[in-house]
DNA sequence: ATGGTAGAGGTTCTA
């Protein structure tokens, strides 16, 4: 089973690229982030025509996540638990029946957190605490679980072109990296890191300042696996070529295969 | 050269 995550930076601007990529890559489950659309505005018909079920959790203008899947989910929940006042659409979870029981997949759009001297940074850190609490709760289920998405965290210096440039940025601040590491310490596995100890590619290249032609990127899109999912991990690939397409997202798809 | 680009939506925000 192939599971992918992709921050598409606007579904309306990216629908043609998404359809091309779905046909080429043939994933079973896709977690999308930054759909930048309300649920009613999401172009579901074109995607359904390729054989996918479409579940969205959108909002007007910004944020928004979705899960596309060949198999219909048994259950879908929207919103990250832990703060009823949080209205930003950044999290959803789908549950699928599989031969061995069930598979849970969450689509995550973790807050960017910049500028760090505003309320955005504490919001990021509290969101990460809520994610850790959710992950810890799910861990007790002892089920395969994939937390896939744009984490807006550069885990290690090797995951960016020039660590000096990122010093002090919310994506690379010690608090952000420590919170990410706490997920790993709970027992979650960074799939790409596990398959390739030093992945010499990134998942995001800024539109500005020639970041793509200079390969000035960062690795911030991650698939974090519960032990039951990590035991079934095969390949993990960053589909870098998609960044060179016409009118690309600034992120590329990241995919894993699980033997489920 | 103190910049640059993109998307959504609406005369600006988020990233």
Short mmCIF file of C-alpha atoms (C1' of nucleotides) in Angstrom, two decimals:
data_model
loop_
_atom_site.label_atom_id
_atom_site.label_comp_id
_atom_site.label_asym_id
_atom_site.label_seq_id
_atom_site.Cartn_x
_atom_site.Cartn_y
_atom_site.Cartn_z
CA UNK A 1 0.00 0.00 0.00
CA UNK A 2 1.38 3.36 -1.09
CA UNK A 3 0.69 6.32 1.21
CA UNK A 4 1.74 9.84 0.27
CA UNK A 5 1.69 13.36 1.66
CA UNK A 6 1.76 16.57 -0.38
CA UNK A 7 1.36 20.21 0.54
CA UNK A 8 -0.20 21.38 -2.73
CA UNK A 9 -0.41 25.11 -1.86
CA UNK A 10 -3.91 25.68 -3.23
CA UNK A 11 -6.11 23.00 -4.81
CA UNK A 12 -7.59 25.32 -7.44
CA UNK A 13 -4.14 26.29 -8.72
CA UNK A 14 -2.85 22.71 -8.48
CA UNK A 15 -5.67 20.49 -9.71
CA UNK A 16 -4.02 19.73 -13.07
CA UNK A 17 -0.70 18.83 -11.41
CA UNK A 18 -2.53 16.73 -8.83
CA UNK A 19 -4.43 14.72 -11.47
CA UNK A 20 -1.23 14.19 -13.50
CA UNK A 21 0.61 13.04 -10.39
CA UNK A 22 -2.19 10.70 -9.22
CA UNK A 23 -2.13 8.96 -12.61
CA UNK A 24 1.66 8.71 -12.61
CA UNK A 25 2.27 7.74 -8.99
CA UNK A 26 -0.89 5.69 -8.34
CA UNK A 27 -0.96 6.11 -4.53
CA UNK A 28 -3.58 4.31 -2.44
CA UNK A 29 -3.93 7.07 0.15
CA UNK A 30 -2.94 10.74 -0.22
CA UNK A 31 -2.79 13.33 2.56
CA UNK A 32 -3.02 16.87 1.19
CA UNK A 33 -2.27 20.11 3.01
CA UNK A 34 -2.90 23.79 2.26
CA UNK A 35 -5.89 23.11 0.05
CA UNK A 36 -6.83 26.79 0.64
CA UNK A 37 -10.45 26.00 -0.08
CA UNK A 38 -13.74 25.49 1.67
CA UNK A 39 -15.14 21.96 1.41
CA UNK A 40 -17.76 22.97 -1.16
CA UNK A 41 -15.11 24.53 -3.42
CA UNK A 42 -12.91 21.42 -3.56
CA UNK A 43 -12.82 19.91 -7.08
CA UNK A 44 -13.87 16.44 -5.99
CA UNK A 45 -15.45 15.24 -9.25
CA UNK A 46 -12.19 15.21 -11.23
CA UNK A 47 -10.47 13.28 -8.43
CA UNK A 48 -13.36 10.86 -7.94
CA UNK A 49 -13.21 10.16 -11.70
CA UNK A 50 -9.75 8.65 -11.09
CA UNK A 51 -11.21 6.25 -8.54
CA UNK A 52 -10.55 8.11 -5.29
CA UNK A 53 -12.78 8.87 -2.34
CA UNK A 54 -12.39 12.48 -1.23
CA UNK A 55 -12.61 13.71 2.36
CA UNK A 56 -11.83 17.34 3.12
CA UNK A 57 -11.45 19.63 6.11
CA UNK A 58 -11.21 23.07 4.59
CA UNK A 59 -11.57 26.72 5.48
CA UNK A 60 -11.73 29.95 3.53
CA UNK A 61 -8.49 31.27 2.09
CA UNK A 62 -5.83 29.47 4.12
CA UNK A 63 -4.85 26.12 5.57
CA UNK A 64 -7.13 23.14 4.92
CA UNK A 65 -6.33 19.42 4.66
CA UNK A 66 -7.76 16.49 2.71
CA UNK A 67 -7.43 12.72 2.45
CA UNK A 68 -7.88 10.95 -0.89
CA UNK A 69 -8.15 7.16 -0.86
CA UNK A 70 -8.96 4.35 -3.25
CA UNK A 71 -10.71 2.53 -0.43
CA UNK A 72 -13.52 4.32 1.37
CA UNK A 73 -12.63 5.20 4.97
CA UNK A 74 -14.78 3.66 7.71
CA UNK A 75 -14.48 6.77 9.85
CA UNK A 76 -13.21 10.33 9.47
CA UNK A 77 -12.59 12.88 12.23
CA UNK A 78 -11.74 16.54 11.71
CA UNK A 79 -9.71 18.85 13.95
CA UNK A 80 -6.90 18.17 16.41
CA UNK A 81 -8.21 17.50 19.93
CA UNK A 82 -7.11 19.66 22.83
CA UNK A 83 -8.40 23.17 22.05
CA UNK A 84 -12.03 23.74 21.12
CA UNK A 85 -11.28 27.42 20.39
CA UNK A 86 -8.81 26.53 17.60
CA UNK A 87 -10.65 27.14 14.32
CA UNK A 88 -7.73 26.55 11.94
CA UNK A 89 -8.28 23.55 9.64
CA UNK A 90 -4.99 21.72 10.04
CA UNK A 91 -5.77 18.13 11.01
CA UNK A 92 -7.95 15.18 10.04
CA UNK A 93 -7.78 11.44 10.60
CA UNK A 94 -9.23 8.59 8.54
CA UNK A 95 -9.59 4.93 9.55
CA UNK A 96 -9.43 2.12 6.99
CA UNK A 97 -10.24 -1.57 7.29
CA UNK A 98 -7.30 -3.71 6.27
CA UNK A 99 -6.64 -7.44 6.41
CA UNK A 100 -4.83 -7.27 9.73
CA UNK A 101 -7.39 -4.98 11.38
CA UNK A 102 -7.36 -1.27 10.75
CA UNK A 103 -5.02 1.41 9.45
CA UNK A 104 -5.18 5.00 10.67
CA UNK A 105 -3.87 7.89 8.59
CA UNK A 106 -3.79 11.54 9.65
CA UNK A 107 -3.20 14.54 7.39
CA UNK A 108 -1.27 17.20 9.31
CA UNK A 109 -0.58 20.85 8.49
CA UNK A 110 1.49 21.99 11.43
CA UNK A 111 1.61 25.76 12.02
CA UNK A 112 4.59 27.59 10.51
CA UNK A 113 5.26 29.61 13.67
CA UNK A 114 6.92 32.67 12.14
CA UNK A 115 7.54 35.38 13.16
CA UNK A 116 8.78 33.90 16.44
CA UNK A 117 8.20 37.11 18.43
CA UNK A 118 4.45 36.95 17.76
CA UNK A 119 1.65 34.72 19.05
CA UNK A 120 2.27 32.45 16.06
CA UNK A 121 5.25 30.71 17.67
CA UNK A 122 3.54 29.75 20.98
CA UNK A 123 0.57 28.61 18.86
CA UNK A 124 2.91 26.30 16.94
CA UNK A 125 4.42 24.89 20.13
CA UNK A 126 1.06 24.33 21.82
CA UNK A 127 -0.22 22.69 18.62
CA UNK A 128 2.78 20.34 18.75
CA UNK A 129 1.95 19.52 22.39
CA UNK A 130 -1.60 18.65 21.35
CA UNK A 131 -0.22 16.48 18.52
CA UNK A 132 2.04 14.67 20.97
CA UNK A 133 -0.91 14.03 23.29
CA UNK A 134 -2.95 12.69 20.36
CA UNK A 135 -0.05 10.49 19.24
CA UNK A 136 0.48 9.12 22.75
CA UNK A 137 -3.20 8.26 23.03
CA UNK A 138 -3.23 6.50 19.65
CA UNK A 139 -0.03 4.59 20.51
CA UNK A 140 -1.95 2.64 23.13
CA UNK A 141 -4.18 1.21 20.36
CA UNK A 142 -1.15 -0.72 19.04
CA UNK A 143 -2.36 -0.21 15.48
CA UNK A 144 -0.57 0.89 12.31
CA UNK A 145 -0.82 4.68 12.27
CA UNK A 146 0.71 7.15 9.83
CA UNK A 147 0.95 10.82 10.83
CA UNK A 148 1.69 12.39 7.45
CA UNK A 149 2.02 16.01 6.51
CA UNK A 150 3.79 19.33 6.44
CA UNK A 151 5.35 19.54 9.91
CA UNK A 152 7.07 22.88 9.28
CA UNK A 153 10.02 21.44 11.23
CA UNK A 154 13.56 20.90 9.94
CA UNK A 155 14.56 17.98 12.19
CA UNK A 156 18.34 18.12 11.79
CA UNK A 157 21.00 20.35 10.18
CA UNK A 158 21.35 17.80 7.35
CA UNK A 159 17.74 18.53 6.43
CA UNK A 160 18.52 22.01 5.09
CA UNK A 161 20.93 23.46 2.59
CA UNK A 162 22.48 25.97 4.99
CA UNK A 163 21.74 25.67 8.73
CA UNK A 164 23.11 29.18 9.34
CA UNK A 165 20.31 30.68 7.27
CA UNK A 166 17.67 28.92 9.38
CA UNK A 167 19.05 29.83 12.80
CA UNK A 168 16.28 31.47 14.82
CA UNK A 169 13.55 30.53 12.32
CA UNK A 170 10.48 28.83 13.80
CA UNK A 171 11.10 25.80 11.54
CA UNK A 172 14.55 25.25 13.07
CA UNK A 173 14.25 26.67 16.56
CA UNK A 174 15.40 24.24 19.30
CA UNK A 175 11.86 24.24 20.78
CA UNK A 176 10.40 23.05 17.46
CA UNK A 177 13.07 20.41 16.90
CA UNK A 178 12.72 19.17 20.48
CA UNK A 179 8.96 18.85 20.12
CA UNK A 180 9.48 16.86 16.91
CA UNK A 181 12.02 14.64 18.67
CA UNK A 182 9.51 14.00 21.46
CA UNK A 183 7.30 12.30 18.85
CA UNK A 184 10.23 10.06 17.93
CA UNK A 185 10.94 9.38 21.60
CA UNK A 186 7.34 8.28 22.07
CA UNK A 187 8.08 5.54 19.53
CA UNK A 188 7.25 7.11 16.18
CA UNK A 189 9.57 6.58 13.22
CA UNK A 190 10.53 9.24 10.67
CA UNK A 191 10.02 7.03 7.59
CA UNK A 192 12.31 8.88 5.16
CA UNK A 193 15.12 9.16 7.73
CA UNK A 194 14.85 5.43 8.45
CA UNK A 195 15.08 4.36 4.82
CA UNK A 196 17.81 6.86 3.96
CA UNK A 197 20.08 7.88 6.84
CA UNK A 198 21.22 11.01 5.02
CA UNK A 199 18.52 11.86 2.46
CA UNK A 200 20.29 14.16 0.08
CA UNK A 201 17.15 15.81 -1.05
CA UNK A 202 14.52 18.08 0.36
CA UNK A 203 10.74 18.32 0.22
CA UNK A 204 10.35 22.12 -0.06
CA UNK A 205 12.05 24.76 -2.14
CA UNK A 206 10.93 28.38 -1.75
CA UNK A 207 9.55 30.16 -4.80
CA UNK A 208 11.88 33.06 -4.04
CA UNK A 209 15.52 33.84 -4.71
CA UNK A 210 16.10 30.89 -7.08
CA UNK A 211 15.87 28.36 -4.27
CA UNK A 212 14.91 25.51 -6.64
CA UNK A 213 17.65 25.92 -9.29
CA UNK A 214 20.18 26.33 -6.48
CA UNK A 215 18.77 23.27 -4.64
CA UNK A 216 18.40 25.49 -1.61
CA UNK A 217 15.72 23.39 0.06
CA UNK A 218 14.56 21.98 3.35
CA UNK A 219 13.01 18.67 4.47
CA UNK A 220 9.84 19.53 6.39
CA UNK A 221 7.25 17.06 5.03
CA UNK A 222 7.32 13.89 7.10
CA UNK A 223 5.56 10.57 7.57
CA UNK A 224 5.76 9.51 11.21
CA UNK A 225 4.95 5.85 11.82
CA UNK A 226 3.69 4.02 14.88
CA UNK A 227 5.72 0.86 15.66
CA UNK A 228 3.03 -1.29 14.01
CA UNK A 229 3.36 0.79 10.82
CA UNK A 230 7.16 1.00 10.97
CA UNK A 231 7.35 -2.79 11.09
CA UNK A 232 5.66 -2.83 7.68
CA UNK A 233 7.73 -0.06 6.05
CA UNK A 234 9.23 -0.73 2.64
CA UNK A 235 10.32 2.10 0.36
CA UNK A 236 10.22 5.82 1.13
CA UNK A 237 10.58 8.28 -1.73
CA UNK A 238 10.67 12.03 -2.19
CA UNK A 239 9.14 12.72 -5.60
CA UNK A 240 11.45 15.62 -6.36
CA UNK A 241 10.81 15.76 -10.12
CA UNK A 242 7.32 17.21 -9.49
CA UNK A 243 8.97 20.49 -8.35
CA UNK A 244 10.18 21.03 -11.94
CA UNK A 245 6.67 20.85 -13.43
CA UNK A 246 4.83 23.89 -14.78
CA UNK A 247 3.20 25.99 -12.07
CA UNK A 248 4.42 23.75 -9.21
CA UNK A 249 3.69 23.74 -5.50
CA UNK A 250 6.70 24.76 -3.42
CA UNK A 251 6.45 21.29 -1.78
CA UNK A 252 6.77 17.89 -3.49
CA UNK A 253 4.98 14.60 -2.68
CA UNK A 254 6.63 12.20 -0.22
CA UNK A 255 5.50 8.57 -0.36
CA UNK A 256 6.03 5.32 1.53
CA UNK A 257 5.00 1.76 0.86
CA UNK A 258 3.62 -0.39 3.68
CA UNK A 259 3.07 -4.12 3.35
CA UNK A 260 -0.52 -4.19 4.59
"C1'" DA B 1 20.14 44.40 -4.66
"C1'" DT B 2 17.94 45.22 2.41
"C1'" DG B 3 15.18 42.41 -2.70
"C1'" DG B 4 12.71 37.96 -4.23
"C1'" DT B 5 7.37 34.64 -5.54
"C1'" DA B 6 2.99 32.52 -5.11
"C1'" DG B 7 -2.11 31.76 -3.84
"C1'" DA B 8 -6.59 33.33 -2.38
"C1'" DG B 9 -9.49 36.86 -2.14
"C1'" DG B 10 -10.55 41.23 -2.25
"C1'" DT B 11 -7.76 46.68 -1.79
"C1'" DT B 12 -3.76 42.36 2.28
"C1'" DC B 13 -2.85 38.10 4.62
"C1'" DT B 14 0.06 34.00 4.91
"C1'" DA B 15 3.86 31.48 3.79
#
